[in-house]
């Protein structure tokens, strides 16, 4: 099943994001085919304010465990992380 990890940064935490970005990107790349999509949310000025990560996981607990291993989460970047089952209905390259 696919899960969307909807992550919102803490206010004024852009430097934490920048300091951990390389490790975060390596973490995502290491997920291989389990990672379906990922990218930052932006504010009106183009600054990164959160993340959307779509992963394949057996269940919500596994998706939660993945989210907690993310270097951004370990660095304390996120104010909140919402984990939602997601159905990729349109433009899914695997469908």
Coordinates of N, CA, C and O in Angstrom, one line a residue:
X1 N 0.8 -1.2 0.0 CA 0.0 0.0 0.0 C 0.9 1.2 0.0 O 2.0 1.2 0.6
X2 N 0.4 2.3 -0.6 CA 1.1 3.6 -0.6 C 0.7 4.4 0.6 O -0.5 4.4 0.9
X3 N 1.6 5.2 1.1 CA 1.4 6.1 2.2 C 2.0 7.4 1.9 O 3.1 7.5 1.4
X4 N 1.2 8.5 2.1 CA 1.7 9.8 2.0 C 2.2 10.3 3.3 O 1.4 10.3 4.3
X5 N 3.4 10.8 3.4 CA 3.9 11.4 4.6 C 3.9 12.9 4.4 O 4.6 13.4 3.6
X6 N 3.0 13.5 5.1 CA 2.8 15.0 5.0 C 3.5 15.6 6.2 O 3.0 15.6 7.3
X7 N 4.6 16.2 5.9 CA 5.5 16.8 7.0 C 5.5 18.3 7.0 O 5.7 18.9 5.9
X8 N 5.2 18.9 8.1 CA 5.2 20.4 8.2 C 6.4 20.8 9.1 O 6.5 20.3 10.2
X9 N 7.2 21.7 8.6 CA 8.4 22.1 9.4 C 8.0 23.0 10.5 O 6.9 23.7 10.5
X10 N 8.8 23.0 11.6 CA 8.6 23.9 12.7 C 8.9 25.3 12.1 O 9.6 25.5 11.2
X11 N 8.2 26.4 12.7 CA 8.5 27.7 12.3 C 10.0 28.1 12.4 O 10.6 27.6 13.4
X12 N 10.5 28.8 11.5 CA 11.9 29.3 11.6 C 12.9 28.2 11.6 O 14.0 28.4 12.2
X13 N 12.6 27.1 10.9 CA 13.6 26.0 11.0 C 14.3 25.7 9.6 O 14.8 24.6 9.4
X14 N 14.3 26.7 8.8 CA 14.9 26.5 7.5 C 16.4 26.1 7.6 O 16.8 25.3 6.8
X15 N 17.1 26.6 8.5 CA 18.5 26.2 8.7 C 18.7 24.8 9.0 O 19.6 24.1 8.5
X16 N 17.8 24.2 9.9 CA 17.8 22.8 10.2 C 17.6 22.0 8.9 O 18.3 21.0 8.7
X17 N 16.7 22.4 8.1 CA 16.4 21.7 6.8 C 17.7 21.8 5.9 O 18.1 20.8 5.4
X18 N 18.2 23.0 5.8 CA 19.4 23.1 4.9 C 20.6 22.3 5.5 O 21.3 21.6 4.7
X19 N 20.8 22.2 6.8 CA 21.9 21.5 7.4 C 21.8 20.0 7.2 O 22.8 19.3 7.2
X20 N 20.5 19.5 7.0 CA 20.3 18.1 6.9 C 19.8 17.6 5.6 O 19.5 16.4 5.4
X21 N 19.8 18.5 4.6 CA 19.2 18.2 3.3 C 20.0 17.0 2.6 O 19.4 16.1 2.1
X22 N 21.3 17.1 2.6 CA 22.0 16.1 1.9 C 21.8 14.7 2.5 O 21.5 13.7 1.7
X23 N 21.8 14.6 3.8 CA 21.5 13.3 4.5 C 20.1 12.8 4.2 O 19.8 11.6 3.9
X24 N 19.1 13.8 4.1 CA 17.7 13.4 3.8 C 17.6 12.9 2.4 O 17.0 11.9 2.2
X25 N 18.3 13.5 1.4 CA 18.2 13.1 0.1 C 18.8 11.7 -0.1 O 18.3 10.9 -0.8
X26 N 19.9 11.5 0.6 CA 20.6 10.1 0.5 C 19.7 9.1 1.1 O 19.6 8.0 0.6
X27 N 19.0 9.4 2.2 CA 18.0 8.5 2.9 C 16.9 8.1 1.9 O 16.6 6.9 1.7
X28 N 16.4 9.1 1.2 CA 15.3 8.8 0.2 C 15.8 8.0 -0.9 O 15.2 7.0 -1.3
X29 N 17.0 8.3 -1.5 CA 17.6 7.5 -2.6 C 17.8 6.1 -2.2 O 17.6 5.2 -3.0
X30 N 18.2 5.8 -0.9 CA 18.5 4.5 -0.5 C 17.2 3.7 -0.3 O 17.3 2.4 -0.2
X31 N 16.0 4.3 -0.4 CA 14.8 3.5 -0.3 C 14.5 2.8 -1.6 O 13.6 1.9 -1.6
X32 N 15.2 3.1 -2.7 CA 15.0 2.4 -3.9 C 13.6 2.5 -4.4 O 13.0 3.6 -4.4
X33 N 13.0 1.4 -4.9 CA 11.7 1.4 -5.5 C 10.5 1.6 -4.5 O 9.4 1.9 -4.9
X34 N 10.8 1.6 -3.2 CA 9.8 1.8 -2.2 C 9.4 3.3 -2.2 O 8.3 3.6 -1.8
X35 N 10.3 4.2 -2.6 CA 10.0 5.6 -2.7 C 9.3 5.8 -4.0 O 9.8 5.5 -5.1
X36 N 8.1 6.4 -4.0 CA 7.3 6.7 -5.2 C 7.4 8.1 -5.6 O 7.4 8.4 -6.8
X37 N 7.5 9.1 -4.7 CA 7.6 10.5 -5.0 C 8.0 11.2 -3.8 O 7.7 10.8 -2.6
X38 N 8.7 12.4 -4.0 CA 9.1 13.2 -2.8 C 9.4 14.6 -3.3 O 9.8 14.8 -4.4
X39 N 9.2 15.5 -2.4 CA 9.5 16.9 -2.7 C 9.1 17.8 -1.6 O 8.2 17.5 -0.8
X40 N 9.7 19.0 -1.6 CA 9.3 20.0 -0.5 C 8.1 20.8 -0.8 O 7.8 21.0 -2.0
X41 N 7.4 21.2 0.3 CA 6.4 22.2 0.2 C 7.1 23.5 0.2 O 8.1 23.7 0.9
X42 N 6.5 24.5 -0.4 CA 7.1 25.9 -0.5 C 6.2 26.9 0.0 O 5.0 26.8 -0.2
X43 N 6.7 28.0 0.5 CA 5.9 29.2 0.8 C 5.8 30.1 -0.4 O 6.4 29.7 -1.5
X44 N 5.2 31.2 -0.3 CA 5.0 32.1 -1.5 C 6.3 32.7 -2.0 O 6.4 33.1 -3.1
X45 N 7.3 32.7 -1.2 CA 8.7 33.2 -1.6 C 9.6 32.1 -2.1 O 10.7 32.3 -2.5
X46 N 9.1 30.8 -2.1 CA 9.9 29.7 -2.6 C 10.7 29.0 -1.6 O 11.5 28.2 -1.9
X47 N 10.6 29.4 -0.3 CA 11.3 28.7 0.8 C 10.7 27.4 1.1 O 9.4 27.3 1.2
X48 N 11.5 26.4 1.4 CA 11.0 25.1 1.8 C 10.3 25.1 3.2 O 10.9 25.7 4.1
X49 N 9.1 24.6 3.3 CA 8.4 24.6 4.6 C 7.9 23.3 5.0 O 7.2 23.2 6.1
X50 N 8.2 22.2 4.3 CA 7.7 20.9 4.7 C 8.1 19.9 3.6 O 8.8 20.3 2.6
X51 N 7.5 18.7 3.7 CA 7.9 17.7 2.8 C 6.6 16.8 2.5 O 5.8 16.6 3.4
X52 N 6.5 16.4 1.2 CA 5.6 15.3 0.9 C 6.4 14.1 0.4 O 7.2 14.3 -0.5
X53 N 6.3 13.0 1.0 CA 7.0 11.8 0.7 C 6.0 10.7 0.5 O 5.2 10.4 1.4
X54 N 6.0 10.0 -0.6 CA 5.0 8.9 -0.9 C 5.9 7.7 -0.9 O 6.8 7.6 -1.8
X55 N 5.5 6.7 -0.1 CA 6.3 5.5 0.0 C 5.4 4.3 -0.1 O 4.2 4.4 0.2
X56 N 5.9 3.1 -0.4 CA 5.2 1.9 -0.3 C 5.6 1.2 1.0 O 6.8 1.1 1.3
X57 N 4.6 0.8 1.7 CA 4.9 0.1 3.0 C 3.8 -0.9 3.2 O 2.7 -0.9 2.7
X58 N 4.1 -1.9 4.1 CA 3.2 -3.0 4.4 C 2.0 -2.5 5.2 O 0.9 -3.0 5.0
X59 N 2.2 -1.5 6.0 CA 1.1 -1.0 6.9 C 1.6 0.4 7.5 O 2.7 0.8 7.2
X60 N 0.6 1.0 8.2 CA 0.9 2.3 8.7 C 2.1 2.3 9.7 O 2.9 3.3 9.7
X61 N 2.2 1.3 10.5 CA 3.3 1.2 11.4 C 4.7 1.2 10.7 O 5.6 1.8 11.2
X62 N 4.8 0.5 9.6 CA 6.0 0.5 8.8 C 6.3 1.9 8.2 O 7.4 2.4 8.3
X63 N 5.2 2.5 7.8 CA 5.3 3.9 7.2 C 5.8 4.9 8.3 O 6.7 5.7 8.1
X64 N 5.3 4.7 9.5 CA 5.7 5.5 10.7 C 7.1 5.3 11.0 O 7.9 6.3 11.2
X65 N 7.6 4.1 11.0 CA 9.0 3.8 11.3 C 9.9 4.4 10.3 O 10.9 5.0 10.6
X66 N 9.5 4.4 9.0 CA 10.3 5.0 7.9 C 10.4 6.5 8.2 O 11.4 7.1 8.1
X67 N 9.2 7.1 8.5 CA 9.2 8.6 8.7 C 10.1 9.0 9.9 O 10.7 10.0 9.9
X68 N 10.2 8.1 10.9 CA 11.0 8.5 12.1 C 12.5 8.3 11.8 O 13.3 8.9 12.6
X69 N 12.9 7.5 10.8 CA 14.3 7.3 10.5 C 14.8 8.5 9.6 O 16.0 8.6 9.4
X70 N 14.0 9.2 9.0 CA 14.4 10.3 8.1 C 15.3 11.3 8.9 O 15.0 11.7 10.0
X71 N 16.4 11.6 8.3 CA 17.3 12.6 8.9 C 16.7 13.9 9.3 O 17.0 14.5 10.4
X72 N 15.7 14.4 8.6 CA 15.0 15.6 9.0 C 14.2 15.3 10.3 O 14.3 16.2 11.2
X73 N 13.6 14.2 10.4 CA 12.8 13.9 11.6 C 13.8 13.8 12.8 O 13.5 14.3 13.9
X74 N 14.9 13.1 12.6 CA 15.9 12.9 13.6 C 16.5 14.2 14.1 O 16.9 14.4 15.3
X75 N 16.6 15.2 13.2 CA 17.1 16.5 13.5 C 16.1 17.4 14.2 O 16.4 18.5 14.6
X76 N 14.8 17.0 14.3 CA 13.8 17.8 15.0 C 13.2 18.8 14.1 O 12.7 19.8 14.6
X77 N 13.3 18.6 12.8 CA 12.7 19.7 11.8 C 11.2 19.8 11.8 O 10.7 20.9 11.7
X78 N 10.5 18.7 12.0 CA 9.1 18.7 11.7 C 8.3 19.1 13.0 O 8.5 18.5 14.1
X79 N 7.3 19.9 12.7 CA 6.3 20.3 13.7 C 5.3 19.2 13.8 O 4.8 18.8 14.9
X80 N 5.0 18.6 12.6 CA 4.0 17.5 12.6 C 4.3 16.6 11.4 O 4.9 17.1 10.4
X81 N 3.8 15.4 11.5 CA 3.9 14.4 10.4 C 2.6 13.7 10.3 O 2.2 13.0 11.3
X82 N 1.9 13.8 9.2 CA 0.6 13.1 9.0 C 0.9 12.0 8.1 O 1.6 12.1 7.1
X83 N 0.4 10.8 8.4 CA 0.6 9.6 7.6 C -0.8 9.1 7.1 O -1.6 8.8 7.9
X84 N -0.9 9.2 5.8 CA -2.2 8.8 5.2 C -2.1 7.8 4.1 O -1.2 8.0 3.2
X85 N -2.9 6.7 4.1 CA -2.9 5.8 3.0 C -3.3 6.6 1.7 O -4.2 7.5 1.8
X86 N -2.7 6.2 0.6 CA -2.9 7.0 -0.6 C -3.1 6.1 -1.8 O -2.3 5.1 -1.9
X87 N -4.0 6.4 -2.6 CA -4.3 5.7 -3.9 C -3.8 6.5 -5.1 O -4.5 7.5 -5.3
X88 N -2.8 6.1 -5.7 CA -2.3 6.8 -6.9 C -3.1 6.4 -8.1 O -2.8 5.5 -8.8
X89 N -4.2 7.2 -8.3 CA -5.2 6.9 -9.3 C -4.9 7.4 -10.7 O -5.2 6.8 -11.7
X90 N -4.3 8.6 -10.8 CA -4.1 9.3 -12.1 C -2.6 9.4 -12.3 O -1.8 9.8 -11.5
X91 N -2.2 9.0 -13.5 CA -0.8 9.1 -14.0 C 0.2 8.3 -13.2 O 1.4 8.6 -13.0
X92 N -0.3 7.2 -12.7 CA 0.6 6.2 -12.0 C 1.4 5.4 -13.0 O 0.8 4.7 -13.8
X93 N 2.7 5.6 -13.1 CA 3.4 4.9 -14.1 C 3.4 3.3 -13.9 O 3.8 2.6 -14.9
X94 N 3.1 2.9 -12.8 CA 3.0 1.4 -12.5 C 1.7 0.8 -12.8 O 1.5 -0.4 -12.7
X95 N 0.7 1.6 -13.1 CA -0.7 1.1 -13.3 C -0.9 0.7 -14.8 O -0.2 1.2 -15.7

